[in-house]
Coordinates of C-alpha atoms and ligand atoms in Angstrom, one line a residue:
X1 CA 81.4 -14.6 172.5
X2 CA 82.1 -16.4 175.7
X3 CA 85.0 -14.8 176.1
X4 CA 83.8 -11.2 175.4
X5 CA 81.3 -11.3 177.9
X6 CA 83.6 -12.7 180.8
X7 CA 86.6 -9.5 179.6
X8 CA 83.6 -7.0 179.7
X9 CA 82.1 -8.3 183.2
X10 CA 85.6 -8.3 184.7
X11 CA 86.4 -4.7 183.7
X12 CA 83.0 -3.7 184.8
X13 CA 84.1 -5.6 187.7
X14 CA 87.1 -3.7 188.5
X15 CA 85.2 -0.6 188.0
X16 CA 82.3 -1.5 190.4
X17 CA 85.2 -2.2 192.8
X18 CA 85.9 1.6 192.9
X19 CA 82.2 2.5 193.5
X20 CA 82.1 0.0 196.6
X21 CA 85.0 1.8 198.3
X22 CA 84.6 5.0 197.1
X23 CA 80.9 5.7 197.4
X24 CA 80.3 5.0 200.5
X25 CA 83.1 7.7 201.9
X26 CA 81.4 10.6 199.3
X27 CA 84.9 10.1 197.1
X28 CA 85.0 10.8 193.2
X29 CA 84.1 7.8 191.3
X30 CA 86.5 9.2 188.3
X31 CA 88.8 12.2 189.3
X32 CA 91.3 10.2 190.7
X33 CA 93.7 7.3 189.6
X34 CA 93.7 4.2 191.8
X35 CA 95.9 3.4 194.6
X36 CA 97.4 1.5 196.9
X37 CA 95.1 1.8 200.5
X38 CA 98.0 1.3 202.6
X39 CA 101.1 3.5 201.0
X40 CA 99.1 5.6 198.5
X41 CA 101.6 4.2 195.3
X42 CA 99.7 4.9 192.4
X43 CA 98.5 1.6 190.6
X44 CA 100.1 1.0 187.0
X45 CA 97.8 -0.1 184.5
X46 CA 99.8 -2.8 184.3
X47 CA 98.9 -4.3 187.6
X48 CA 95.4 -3.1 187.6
X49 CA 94.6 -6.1 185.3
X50 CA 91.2 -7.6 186.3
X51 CA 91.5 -10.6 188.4
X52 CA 94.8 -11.7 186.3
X53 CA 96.7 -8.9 188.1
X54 CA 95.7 -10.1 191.7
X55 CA 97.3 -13.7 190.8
X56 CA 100.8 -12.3 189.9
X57 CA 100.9 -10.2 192.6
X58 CA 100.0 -12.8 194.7
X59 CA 97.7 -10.8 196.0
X60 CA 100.1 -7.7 197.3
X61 CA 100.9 -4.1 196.7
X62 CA 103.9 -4.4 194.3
X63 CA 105.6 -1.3 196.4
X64 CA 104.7 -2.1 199.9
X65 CA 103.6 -5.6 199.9
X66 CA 100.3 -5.0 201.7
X67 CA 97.8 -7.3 200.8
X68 CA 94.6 -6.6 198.6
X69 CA 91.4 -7.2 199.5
X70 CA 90.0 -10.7 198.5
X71 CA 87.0 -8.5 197.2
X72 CA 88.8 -7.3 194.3
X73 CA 89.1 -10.1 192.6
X74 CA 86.1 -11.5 193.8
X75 CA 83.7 -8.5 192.8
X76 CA 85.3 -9.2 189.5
X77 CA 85.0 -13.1 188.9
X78 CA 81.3 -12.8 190.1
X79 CA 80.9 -9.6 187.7
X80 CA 82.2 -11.5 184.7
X81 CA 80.2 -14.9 185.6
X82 CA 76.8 -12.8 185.7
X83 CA 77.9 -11.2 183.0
X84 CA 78.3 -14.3 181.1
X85 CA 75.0 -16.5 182.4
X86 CA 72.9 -12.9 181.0
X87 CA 73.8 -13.6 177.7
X88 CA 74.0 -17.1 177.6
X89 CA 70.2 -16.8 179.2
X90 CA 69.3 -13.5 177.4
X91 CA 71.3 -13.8 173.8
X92 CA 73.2 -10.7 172.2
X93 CA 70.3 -8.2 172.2
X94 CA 69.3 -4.8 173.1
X95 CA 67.8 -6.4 176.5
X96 CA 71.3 -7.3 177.4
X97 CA 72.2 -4.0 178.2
X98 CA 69.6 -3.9 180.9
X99 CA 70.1 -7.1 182.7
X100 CA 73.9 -6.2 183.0
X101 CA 73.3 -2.5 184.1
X102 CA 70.9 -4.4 186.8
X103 CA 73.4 -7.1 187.5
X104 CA 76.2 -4.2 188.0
X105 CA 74.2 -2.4 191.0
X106 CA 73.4 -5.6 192.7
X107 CA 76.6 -6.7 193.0
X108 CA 77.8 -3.3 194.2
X109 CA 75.0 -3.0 196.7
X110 CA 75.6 -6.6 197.7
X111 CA 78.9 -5.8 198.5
X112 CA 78.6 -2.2 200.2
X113 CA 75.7 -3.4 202.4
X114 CA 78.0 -6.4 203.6
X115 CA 80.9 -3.7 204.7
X116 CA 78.7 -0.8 205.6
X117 CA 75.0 -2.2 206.3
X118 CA 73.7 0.3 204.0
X119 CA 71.9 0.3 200.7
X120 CA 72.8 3.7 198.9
X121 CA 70.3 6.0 197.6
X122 CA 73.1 6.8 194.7
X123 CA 72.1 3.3 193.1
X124 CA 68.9 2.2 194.2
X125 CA 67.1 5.5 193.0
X126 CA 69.0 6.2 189.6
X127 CA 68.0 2.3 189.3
X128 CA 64.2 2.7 189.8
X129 CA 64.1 5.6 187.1
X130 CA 66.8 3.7 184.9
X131 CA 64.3 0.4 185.2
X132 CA 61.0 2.2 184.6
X133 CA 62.2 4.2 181.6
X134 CA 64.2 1.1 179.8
X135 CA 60.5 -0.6 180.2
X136 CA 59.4 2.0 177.3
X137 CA 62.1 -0.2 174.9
X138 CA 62.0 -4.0 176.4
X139 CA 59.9 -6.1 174.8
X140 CA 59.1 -8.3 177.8
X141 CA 58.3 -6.0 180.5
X142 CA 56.0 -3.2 180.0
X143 CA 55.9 0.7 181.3
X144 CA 53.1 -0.7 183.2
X145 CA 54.7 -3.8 184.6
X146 CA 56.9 -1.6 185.9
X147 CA 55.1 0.6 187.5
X148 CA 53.4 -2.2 189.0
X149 CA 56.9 -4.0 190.0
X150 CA 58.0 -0.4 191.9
X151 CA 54.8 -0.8 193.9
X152 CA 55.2 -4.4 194.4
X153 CA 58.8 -4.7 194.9
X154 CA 58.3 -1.6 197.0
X155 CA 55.6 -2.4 198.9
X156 CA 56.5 -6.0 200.4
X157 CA 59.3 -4.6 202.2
X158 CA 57.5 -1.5 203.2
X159 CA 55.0 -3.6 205.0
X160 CA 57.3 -6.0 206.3
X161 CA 58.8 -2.3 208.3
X162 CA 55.3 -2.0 209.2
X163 CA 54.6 -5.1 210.8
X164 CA 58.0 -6.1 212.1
X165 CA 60.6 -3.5 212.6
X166 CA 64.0 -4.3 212.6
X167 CA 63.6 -7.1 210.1
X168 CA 64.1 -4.7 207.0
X169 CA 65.2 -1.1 206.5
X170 CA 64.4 1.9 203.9
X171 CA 67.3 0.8 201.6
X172 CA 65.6 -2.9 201.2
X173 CA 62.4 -0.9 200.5
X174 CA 64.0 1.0 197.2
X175 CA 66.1 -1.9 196.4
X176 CA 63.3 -3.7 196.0
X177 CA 61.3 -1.1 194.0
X178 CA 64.2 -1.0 191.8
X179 CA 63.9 -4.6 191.1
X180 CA 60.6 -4.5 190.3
X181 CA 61.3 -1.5 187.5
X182 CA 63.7 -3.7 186.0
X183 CA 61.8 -6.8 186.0
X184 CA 58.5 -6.0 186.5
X185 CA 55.8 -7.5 189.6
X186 CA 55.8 -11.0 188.7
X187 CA 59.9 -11.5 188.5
X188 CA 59.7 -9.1 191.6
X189 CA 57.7 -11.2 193.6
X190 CA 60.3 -14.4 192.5
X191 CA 63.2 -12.0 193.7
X192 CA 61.6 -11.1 197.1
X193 CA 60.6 -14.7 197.5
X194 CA 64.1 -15.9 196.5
X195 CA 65.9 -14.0 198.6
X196 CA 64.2 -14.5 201.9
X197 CA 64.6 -18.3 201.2
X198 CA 68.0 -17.8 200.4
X199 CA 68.3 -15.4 203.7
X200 CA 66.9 -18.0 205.6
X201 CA 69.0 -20.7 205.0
X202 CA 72.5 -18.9 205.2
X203 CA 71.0 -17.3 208.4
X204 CA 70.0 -20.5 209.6
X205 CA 73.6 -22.6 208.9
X206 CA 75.3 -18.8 210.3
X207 CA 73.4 -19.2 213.8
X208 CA 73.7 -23.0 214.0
X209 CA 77.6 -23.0 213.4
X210 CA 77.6 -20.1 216.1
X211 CA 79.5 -18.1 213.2
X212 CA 76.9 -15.2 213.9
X213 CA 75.1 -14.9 217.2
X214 CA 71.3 -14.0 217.5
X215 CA 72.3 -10.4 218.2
X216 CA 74.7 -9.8 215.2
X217 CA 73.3 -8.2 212.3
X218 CA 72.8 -10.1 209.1
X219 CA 71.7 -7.6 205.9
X220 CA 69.1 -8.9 204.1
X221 CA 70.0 -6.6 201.0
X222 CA 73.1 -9.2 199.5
X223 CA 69.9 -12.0 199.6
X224 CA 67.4 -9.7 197.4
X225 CA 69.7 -8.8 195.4
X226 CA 70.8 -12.4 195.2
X227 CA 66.8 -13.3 194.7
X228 CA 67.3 -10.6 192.3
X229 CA 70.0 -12.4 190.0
X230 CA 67.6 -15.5 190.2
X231 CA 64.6 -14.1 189.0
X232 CA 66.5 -12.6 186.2
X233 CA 68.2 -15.1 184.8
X234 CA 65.7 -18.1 186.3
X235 CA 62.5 -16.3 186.8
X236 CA 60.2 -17.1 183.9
X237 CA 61.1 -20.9 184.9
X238 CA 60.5 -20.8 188.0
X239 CA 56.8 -19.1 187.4
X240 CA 56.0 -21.6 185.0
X241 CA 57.3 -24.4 187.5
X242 CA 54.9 -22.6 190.0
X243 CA 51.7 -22.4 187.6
X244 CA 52.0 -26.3 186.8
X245 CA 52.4 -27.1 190.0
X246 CA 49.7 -25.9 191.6
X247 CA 47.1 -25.3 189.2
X248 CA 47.4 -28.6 187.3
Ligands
LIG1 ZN1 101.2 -0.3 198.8

């Protein structure tokens, strides 16, 4: 089982590696075959082998010798790992299929928003529809849950825009709605609170090693997304850890 859910993650993986450079530049996601960025050699199945490929390769275009991203088999390790701690934390059922649809589009937002500081309206609005409607068949968040999560999720970010711009854009706005469809208001508000912690510390050790400078841009959307992850697999721990801590 352990190993079925690490070979589905990493071929998910690989796929979710196509979305990340193709989406962003308006290309097909299926029409055509893979290929090498720098020569244009078609890839043989062969050597399109999740992460295994990228090891014999030694992480260069068999033809040209270029070198492949670090992000492929990166995108895929992480895929597969996620993919694993769902159903070690979620068991083989129906709900499954939800967490790794969820776990799928952060990942690829994650990634895009880290090369292109954008969230994409393909994923996070498919995502809020996709989370509300799967609410009708989970048995632990309801429609209305939901609907409340969209608001929530939503709604922090929104007024963060309000109060500070600059701090957060539209695509952290949806991206949060969207996790609040999937995991309704209470995970959303772990998520939201997760990441900015999270944010804050990387932030934090990025300005004090001088590897980013005030002025650069960090993206906060790889941090909810991140939040995201914990609250799904972590969340319902982490309210109860918060309800016996302060009330007693
Ligand atoms: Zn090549």
């Amino acid at each position: 089982m352990i190993a079925v859910a690490l070979v589905i993650g990493a071929v998910i993986g690989s796929f979710l590696n196509v979305v990340i450079v193709r989406l962003p530049k308006d290309e097909s996601l299926v029409s055509r075959r893979s290929s090498c960025r720098a020569c244009g050699t078609m890839i043989r199945w062969f050597d399109n082998i999740p992460i295994l490929s990228f090891i014999w390769l030694r992480g260069r275009c068999r033809q040209c010798g270029a070198s492949i991203a670090w992000r492929y088999p990166v995108v895929e390790g992480l895929t597969a790992v996620l993919f694993l701690l769902a159903a070690w934390r979620i068991g083989w059922r129906a709900e499954l299929a939800g967490a790794w649809i969820l776990l799928a589009a952060l990942v690829t937002i994650s990634f895009i928003d880290l090369e292109h500081q954008i969230i994409p309206d393909a994923i996070t609005l498919p995502g809020i529809v996709a989370g509300f409607v799967l609410s009708f068949i989970s048995p632990s968040v309801t429609w209305l849950d939901a609907l409340l999560g969209i608001l929530v999720g939503g709604g922090i970010p929104f007024l963060v825009i309000v109060v500070s711009p600059g701090g957060m854009g539209g695509g952290d706005m949806k991206l949060g709605a969207m996790l609040g469809a999937f995991l309704g208001y209470k995970l959303a508000l772990v998520a939201i609170f997760s990441g900015v912690v999270l944010g804050g510390l990387v932030a934090g050790v990025l300005l004090a090693t001088g590897l980013r400078g005030r002025r650069d841009p960090i993206p906060f959307g790889p941090f909810l997304a991140g939040g995201g992850v914990v609250a799904l697999l972590f969340g319902e721990g982490c309210i109860r850890w918060y309800l016996a801590a302060f009330t007693g």
